[in-house]
Coordinates of C-alpha atoms in Angstrom, one line a residue:
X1 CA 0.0 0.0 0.0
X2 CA 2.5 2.3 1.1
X3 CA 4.6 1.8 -2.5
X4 CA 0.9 2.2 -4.3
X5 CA 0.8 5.8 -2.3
X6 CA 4.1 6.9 -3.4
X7 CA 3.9 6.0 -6.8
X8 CA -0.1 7.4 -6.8
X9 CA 1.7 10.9 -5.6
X10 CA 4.5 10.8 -7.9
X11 CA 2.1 10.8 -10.9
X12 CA 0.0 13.4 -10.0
X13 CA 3.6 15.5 -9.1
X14 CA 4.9 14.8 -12.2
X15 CA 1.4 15.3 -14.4
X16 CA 1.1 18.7 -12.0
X17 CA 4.7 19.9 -12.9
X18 CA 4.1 18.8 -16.8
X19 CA 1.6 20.8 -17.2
X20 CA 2.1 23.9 -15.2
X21 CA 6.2 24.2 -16.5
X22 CA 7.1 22.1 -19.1
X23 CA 4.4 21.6 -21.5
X24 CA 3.7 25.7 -22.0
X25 CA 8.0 25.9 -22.2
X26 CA 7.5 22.9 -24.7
X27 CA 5.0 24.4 -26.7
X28 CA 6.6 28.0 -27.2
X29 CA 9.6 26.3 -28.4
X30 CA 7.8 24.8 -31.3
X31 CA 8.1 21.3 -29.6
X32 CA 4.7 20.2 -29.0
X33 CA 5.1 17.4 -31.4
X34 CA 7.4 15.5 -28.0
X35 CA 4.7 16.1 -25.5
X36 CA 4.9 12.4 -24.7
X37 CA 8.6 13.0 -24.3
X38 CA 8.7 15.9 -22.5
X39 CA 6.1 13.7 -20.0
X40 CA 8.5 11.5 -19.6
X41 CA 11.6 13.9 -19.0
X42 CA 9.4 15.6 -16.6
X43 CA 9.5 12.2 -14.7
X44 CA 13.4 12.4 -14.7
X45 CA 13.4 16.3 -14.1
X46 CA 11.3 15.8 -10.4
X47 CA 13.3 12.9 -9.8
X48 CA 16.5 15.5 -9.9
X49 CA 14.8 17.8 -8.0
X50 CA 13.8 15.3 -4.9
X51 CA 17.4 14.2 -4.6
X52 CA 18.7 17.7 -4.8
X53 CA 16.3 18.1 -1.8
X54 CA 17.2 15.3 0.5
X55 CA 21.4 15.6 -1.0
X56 CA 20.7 19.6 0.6
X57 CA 18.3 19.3 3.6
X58 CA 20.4 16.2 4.5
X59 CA 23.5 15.2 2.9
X60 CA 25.0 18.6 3.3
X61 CA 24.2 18.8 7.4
X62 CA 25.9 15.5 7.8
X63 CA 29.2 16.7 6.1
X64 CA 29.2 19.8 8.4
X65 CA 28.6 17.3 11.4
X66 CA 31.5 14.5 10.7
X67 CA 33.5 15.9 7.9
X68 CA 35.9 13.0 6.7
X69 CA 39.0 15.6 6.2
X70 CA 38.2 19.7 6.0
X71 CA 36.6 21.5 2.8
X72 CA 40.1 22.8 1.5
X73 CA 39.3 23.4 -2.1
X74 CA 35.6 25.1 -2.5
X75 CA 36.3 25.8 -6.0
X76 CA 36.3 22.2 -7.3
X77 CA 33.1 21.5 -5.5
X78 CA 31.4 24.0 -7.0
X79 CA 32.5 22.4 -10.5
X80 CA 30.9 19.4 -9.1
X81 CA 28.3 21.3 -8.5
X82 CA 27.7 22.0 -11.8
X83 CA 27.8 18.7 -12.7
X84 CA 25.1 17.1 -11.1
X85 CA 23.0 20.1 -11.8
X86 CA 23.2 19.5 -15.3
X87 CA 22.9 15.9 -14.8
X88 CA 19.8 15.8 -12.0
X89 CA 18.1 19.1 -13.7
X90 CA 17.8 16.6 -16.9
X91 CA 20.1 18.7 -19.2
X92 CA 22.5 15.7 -20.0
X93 CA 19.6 13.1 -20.9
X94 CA 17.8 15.4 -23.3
X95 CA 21.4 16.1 -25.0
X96 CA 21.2 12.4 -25.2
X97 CA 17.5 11.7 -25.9
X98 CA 18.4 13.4 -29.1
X99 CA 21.7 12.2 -29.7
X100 CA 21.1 8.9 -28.8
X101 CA 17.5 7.5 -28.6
X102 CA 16.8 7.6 -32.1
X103 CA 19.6 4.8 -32.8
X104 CA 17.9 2.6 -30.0
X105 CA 14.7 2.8 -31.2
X106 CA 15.5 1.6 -34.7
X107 CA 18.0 -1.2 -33.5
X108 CA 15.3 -2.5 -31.2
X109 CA 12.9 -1.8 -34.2
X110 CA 14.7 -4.1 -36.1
X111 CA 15.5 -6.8 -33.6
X112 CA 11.2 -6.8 -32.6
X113 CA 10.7 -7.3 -36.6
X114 CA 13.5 -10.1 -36.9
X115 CA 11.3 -12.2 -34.5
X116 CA 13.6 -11.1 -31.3
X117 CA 11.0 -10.8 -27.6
X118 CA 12.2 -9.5 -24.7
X119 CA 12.1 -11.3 -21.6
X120 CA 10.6 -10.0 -18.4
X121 CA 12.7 -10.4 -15.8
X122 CA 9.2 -10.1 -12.9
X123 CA 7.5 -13.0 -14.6
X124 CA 10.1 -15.7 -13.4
X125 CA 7.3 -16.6 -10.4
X126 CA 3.9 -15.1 -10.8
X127 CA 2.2 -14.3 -7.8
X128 CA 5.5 -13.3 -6.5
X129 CA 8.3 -11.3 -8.8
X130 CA 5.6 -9.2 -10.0
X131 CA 5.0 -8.0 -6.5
X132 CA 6.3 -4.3 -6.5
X133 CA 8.6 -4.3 -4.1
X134 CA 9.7 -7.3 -5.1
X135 CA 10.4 -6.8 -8.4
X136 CA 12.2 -3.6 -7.7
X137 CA 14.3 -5.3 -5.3
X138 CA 15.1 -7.5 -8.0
X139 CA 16.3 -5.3 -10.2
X140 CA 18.4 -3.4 -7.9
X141 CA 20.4 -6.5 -7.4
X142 CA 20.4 -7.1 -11.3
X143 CA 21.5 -3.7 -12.0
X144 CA 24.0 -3.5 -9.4
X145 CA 25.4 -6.9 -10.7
X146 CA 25.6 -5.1 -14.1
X147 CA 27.0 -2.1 -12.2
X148 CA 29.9 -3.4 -10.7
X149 CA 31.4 -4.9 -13.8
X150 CA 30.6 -1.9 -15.6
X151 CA 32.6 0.0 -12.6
X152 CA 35.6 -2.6 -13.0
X153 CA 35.4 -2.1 -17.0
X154 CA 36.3 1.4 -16.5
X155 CA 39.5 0.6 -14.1
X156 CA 40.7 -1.8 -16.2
X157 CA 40.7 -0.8 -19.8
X158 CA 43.5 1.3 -20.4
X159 CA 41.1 3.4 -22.9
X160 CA 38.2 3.4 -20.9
X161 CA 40.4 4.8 -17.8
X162 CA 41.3 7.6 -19.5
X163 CA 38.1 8.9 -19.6
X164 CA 36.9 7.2 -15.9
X165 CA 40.0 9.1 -14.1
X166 CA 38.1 12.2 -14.2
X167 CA 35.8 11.0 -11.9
X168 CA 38.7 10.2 -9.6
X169 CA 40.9 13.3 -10.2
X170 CA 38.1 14.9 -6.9
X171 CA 40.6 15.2 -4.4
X172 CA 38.1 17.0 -2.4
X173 CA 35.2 14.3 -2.2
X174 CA 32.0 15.1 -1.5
X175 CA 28.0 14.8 -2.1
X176 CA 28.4 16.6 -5.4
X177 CA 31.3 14.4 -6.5
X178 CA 29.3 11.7 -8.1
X179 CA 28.5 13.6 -11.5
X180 CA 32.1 14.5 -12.0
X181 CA 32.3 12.3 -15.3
X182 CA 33.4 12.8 -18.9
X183 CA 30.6 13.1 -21.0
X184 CA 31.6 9.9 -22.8
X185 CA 32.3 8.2 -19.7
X186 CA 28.8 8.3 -19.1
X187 CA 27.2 7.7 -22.7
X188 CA 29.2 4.4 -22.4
X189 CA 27.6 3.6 -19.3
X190 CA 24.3 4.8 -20.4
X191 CA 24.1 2.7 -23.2
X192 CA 24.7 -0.4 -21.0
X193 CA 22.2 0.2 -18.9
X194 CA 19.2 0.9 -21.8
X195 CA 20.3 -2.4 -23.7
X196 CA 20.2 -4.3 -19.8
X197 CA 16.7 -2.8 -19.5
X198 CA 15.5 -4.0 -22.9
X199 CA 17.0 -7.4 -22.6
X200 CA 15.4 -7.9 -19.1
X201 CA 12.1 -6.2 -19.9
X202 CA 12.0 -3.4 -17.0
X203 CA 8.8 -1.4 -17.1
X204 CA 9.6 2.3 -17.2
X205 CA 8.4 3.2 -13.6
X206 CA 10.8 0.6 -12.1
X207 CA 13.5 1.8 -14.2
X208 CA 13.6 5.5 -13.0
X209 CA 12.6 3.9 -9.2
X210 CA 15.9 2.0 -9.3
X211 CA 18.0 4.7 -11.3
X212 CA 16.5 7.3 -8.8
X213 CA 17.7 5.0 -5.4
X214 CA 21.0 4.5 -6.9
X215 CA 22.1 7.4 -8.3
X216 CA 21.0 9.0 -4.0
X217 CA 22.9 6.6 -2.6
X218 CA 25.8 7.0 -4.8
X219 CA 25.6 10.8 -3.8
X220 CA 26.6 9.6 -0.1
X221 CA 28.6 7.5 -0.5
X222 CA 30.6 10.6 -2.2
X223 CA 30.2 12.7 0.8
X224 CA 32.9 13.9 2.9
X225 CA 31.5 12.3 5.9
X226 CA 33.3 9.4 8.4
X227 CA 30.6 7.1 8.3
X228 CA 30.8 3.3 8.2
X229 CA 27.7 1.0 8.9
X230 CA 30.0 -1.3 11.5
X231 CA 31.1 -5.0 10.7
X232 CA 28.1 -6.4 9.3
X233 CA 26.6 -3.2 8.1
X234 CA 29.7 -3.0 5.9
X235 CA 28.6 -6.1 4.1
X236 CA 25.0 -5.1 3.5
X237 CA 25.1 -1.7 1.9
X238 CA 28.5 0.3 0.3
X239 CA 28.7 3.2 2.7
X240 CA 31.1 6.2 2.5
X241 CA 34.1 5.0 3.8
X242 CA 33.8 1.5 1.7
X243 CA 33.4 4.2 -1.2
X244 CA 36.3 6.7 -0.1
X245 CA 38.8 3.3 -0.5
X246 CA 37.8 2.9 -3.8
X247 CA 38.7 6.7 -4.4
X248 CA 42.0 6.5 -2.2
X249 CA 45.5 7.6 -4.3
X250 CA 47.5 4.2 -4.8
X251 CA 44.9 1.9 -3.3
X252 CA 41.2 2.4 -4.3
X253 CA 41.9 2.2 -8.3
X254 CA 45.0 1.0 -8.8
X255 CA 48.2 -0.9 -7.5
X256 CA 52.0 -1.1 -7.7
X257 CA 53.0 -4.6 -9.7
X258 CA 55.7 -6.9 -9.6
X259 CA 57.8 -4.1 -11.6
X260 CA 57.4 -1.6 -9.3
X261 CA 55.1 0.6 -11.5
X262 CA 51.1 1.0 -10.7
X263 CA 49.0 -1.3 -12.6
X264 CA 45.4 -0.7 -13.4
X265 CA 43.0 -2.5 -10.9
X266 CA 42.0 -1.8 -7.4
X267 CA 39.3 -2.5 -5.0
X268 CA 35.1 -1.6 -3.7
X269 CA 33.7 -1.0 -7.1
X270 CA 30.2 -2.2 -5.9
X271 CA 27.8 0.7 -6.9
X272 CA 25.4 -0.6 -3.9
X273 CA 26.3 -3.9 -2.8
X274 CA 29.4 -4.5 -1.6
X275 CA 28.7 -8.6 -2.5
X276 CA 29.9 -8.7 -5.9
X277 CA 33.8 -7.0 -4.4
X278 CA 33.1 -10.0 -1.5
X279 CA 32.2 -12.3 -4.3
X280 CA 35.2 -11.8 -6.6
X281 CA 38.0 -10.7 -4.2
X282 CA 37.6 -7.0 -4.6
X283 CA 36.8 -5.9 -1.2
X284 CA 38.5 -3.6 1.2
X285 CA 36.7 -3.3 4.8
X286 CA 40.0 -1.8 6.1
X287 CA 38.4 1.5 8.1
X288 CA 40.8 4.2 7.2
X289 CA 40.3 7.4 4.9
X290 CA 42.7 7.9 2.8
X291 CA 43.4 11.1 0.8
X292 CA 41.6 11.0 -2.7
X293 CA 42.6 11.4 -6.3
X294 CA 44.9 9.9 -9.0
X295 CA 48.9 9.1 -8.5
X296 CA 49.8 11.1 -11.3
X297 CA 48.6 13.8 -9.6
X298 CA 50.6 13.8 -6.5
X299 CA 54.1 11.7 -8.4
X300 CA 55.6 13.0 -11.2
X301 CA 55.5 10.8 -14.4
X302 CA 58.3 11.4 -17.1
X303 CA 56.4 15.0 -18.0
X304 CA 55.8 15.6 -15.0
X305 CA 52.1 15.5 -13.0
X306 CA 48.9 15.2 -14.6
X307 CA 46.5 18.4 -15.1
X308 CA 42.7 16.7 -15.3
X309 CA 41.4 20.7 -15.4
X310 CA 39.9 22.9 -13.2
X311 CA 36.9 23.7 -14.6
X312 CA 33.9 21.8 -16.8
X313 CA 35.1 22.5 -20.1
X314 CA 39.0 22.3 -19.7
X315 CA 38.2 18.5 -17.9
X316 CA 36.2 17.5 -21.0
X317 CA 38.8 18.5 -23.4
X318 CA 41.7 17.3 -21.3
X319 CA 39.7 14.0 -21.1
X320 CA 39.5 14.0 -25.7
X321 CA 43.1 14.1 -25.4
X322 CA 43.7 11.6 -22.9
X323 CA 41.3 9.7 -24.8
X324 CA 43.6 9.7 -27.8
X325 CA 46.8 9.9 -26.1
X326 CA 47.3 13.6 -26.6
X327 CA 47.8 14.3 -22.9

């Protein structure tokens, strides 16, 4: 009952802020021909603005409570800042709705004409999966499975790290931090996740409910707050400081080899489960917090330390040439 409520509310918010905001905006832009569309961002749009809510009222408080290490560098924040505002505010996924969407629909459109179904992951056991809380439950532990070796993908391709390093040039970690991504970084990981929902059959409503919880938790496990959930706590949910390993310079994303010299790898890439790290051997429940950031950033290479950029459009451009080996 109480899920029925929440999703009962959530339409009429969303139908509410569609028709008061968007659909007039919509319609003096000359784009009233992606109403349904511009439904659906508006979906994604309160979404961003909820978590901006609870990540403000309190994600932000806790940090002032039980900083991890002090706020040093305000000016990188406020680049992360940016970031998630353009992410949660739905600015990103329209640039990609546009971009991107179009190519999906006609590959699926072809695969449905080739005779291809898509199986539903909720009718395994009738009467049961298709419980709502139970089938979201079962999708947060399929997606997080998907997560973390999407997550160990990124720290272990040499290509794919060059653009994934962004994320871990922060050395001032908090709430915000999450969003700090190249914009490629995240179209890769974006594309994974659309051809997982189509293969597995998620309806739409589950999809944002499970995009929604991760993408909030993910925002505290980011936060510069000493927090661990105690021995068996630690094993049930990522918290900050499992989180803040997997950021730590030398230790959370990479390691020194038998040569001497770091080698691509590391440790916690669970987005919410610590399980699959426990699973495969990836796990670090040692409770320390380490500074955060890359190596190169704090050693010297053979042209000295690494510049990932200060601001939004310098860490794009710096991540193109690190890309194709131009930095």
């Amino acid at each position: 009952m109480m899920m029925d409520s929440l999703i009962d509310w959530f339409g009429q918010a969303q139908t509410g802020l569609f028709e008061a905001v968007v659909q007039p905006v919509m319609f003096h832009a000359g784009l009233g021909n992606f109403l349904e569309d511009g439904f659906n961002a508006t979906g994604w749009l309160l979404v961003g603005l909820i978590q901006l809510a609870v990540m403000v009222a309190v994600f932000g408080p806790l940090q002032r409570l039980w900083p991890a290490e002090p706020l040093r560098d305000r000016a990188a924040v406020r680049t992360d800042i940016l970031y998630t505002l353009l992410h949660r505010l739905g600015l990103v996924r329209v640039a990609l709705f546009f971009m991107v969407d179009p190519l999906f629909d006609e590959l699926f459109g072809h695969l449905r004409v080739a005779g291809w179904q898509t199986f539903h992951l909720d009718e395994l056991w009738p009467g049961i999966t298709d419980l709502p809380w139970v089938s979201l439950a079962l999708y947060l532990v399929v997606f997080d499975f998907v997560g973390y070796w999407v997550h160990r993908a990124q720290h272990q391709s040499e290509l794919w790290w060059r653009l994934h390093s962004l994320h871990h040039s922060q050395r001032q970690m908090t709430m915000w931090t999450d969003n700090r991504n190249h914009l490629l970084d995240d179209l890769l990981g974006d594309c994974i996740l659309v051809l997982v929902s189509q293969l597995i059959g998620i309806a739409p409503g589950q999809f944002v409910a499970v995009v929604a919880i991760t993408q909030l938790s993910e925002n505290f496990q980011h936060a510069n707050l000493r927090c661990w959930f105690g021995r068996w706590g630690e094993r049930l949910w990522v918290s900050p400081r499992f989180h803040r390993m997997h950021h730590a310079i030398g230790i959370g994303h990479e390691f020194t080899g038998r040569s001497g010299r770091p080698v691509l790898g590391g440790c916690n890439f669970g987005v919410l489960l610590p399980w699959w790290d426990m699973l495969f051997g990836t796990a670090n429940f040692e409770l320390r917090y380490e500074p955060t950031g890359v190596r190169d950033q704090v050693e010297p290479g053979p042209q000295g330390l690494r510049d990932y950029g200060q601001g939004f459009v310098a860490q794009q451009w710096l991540g193109l040439k690190r890309l194709f080996g131009r930095a």
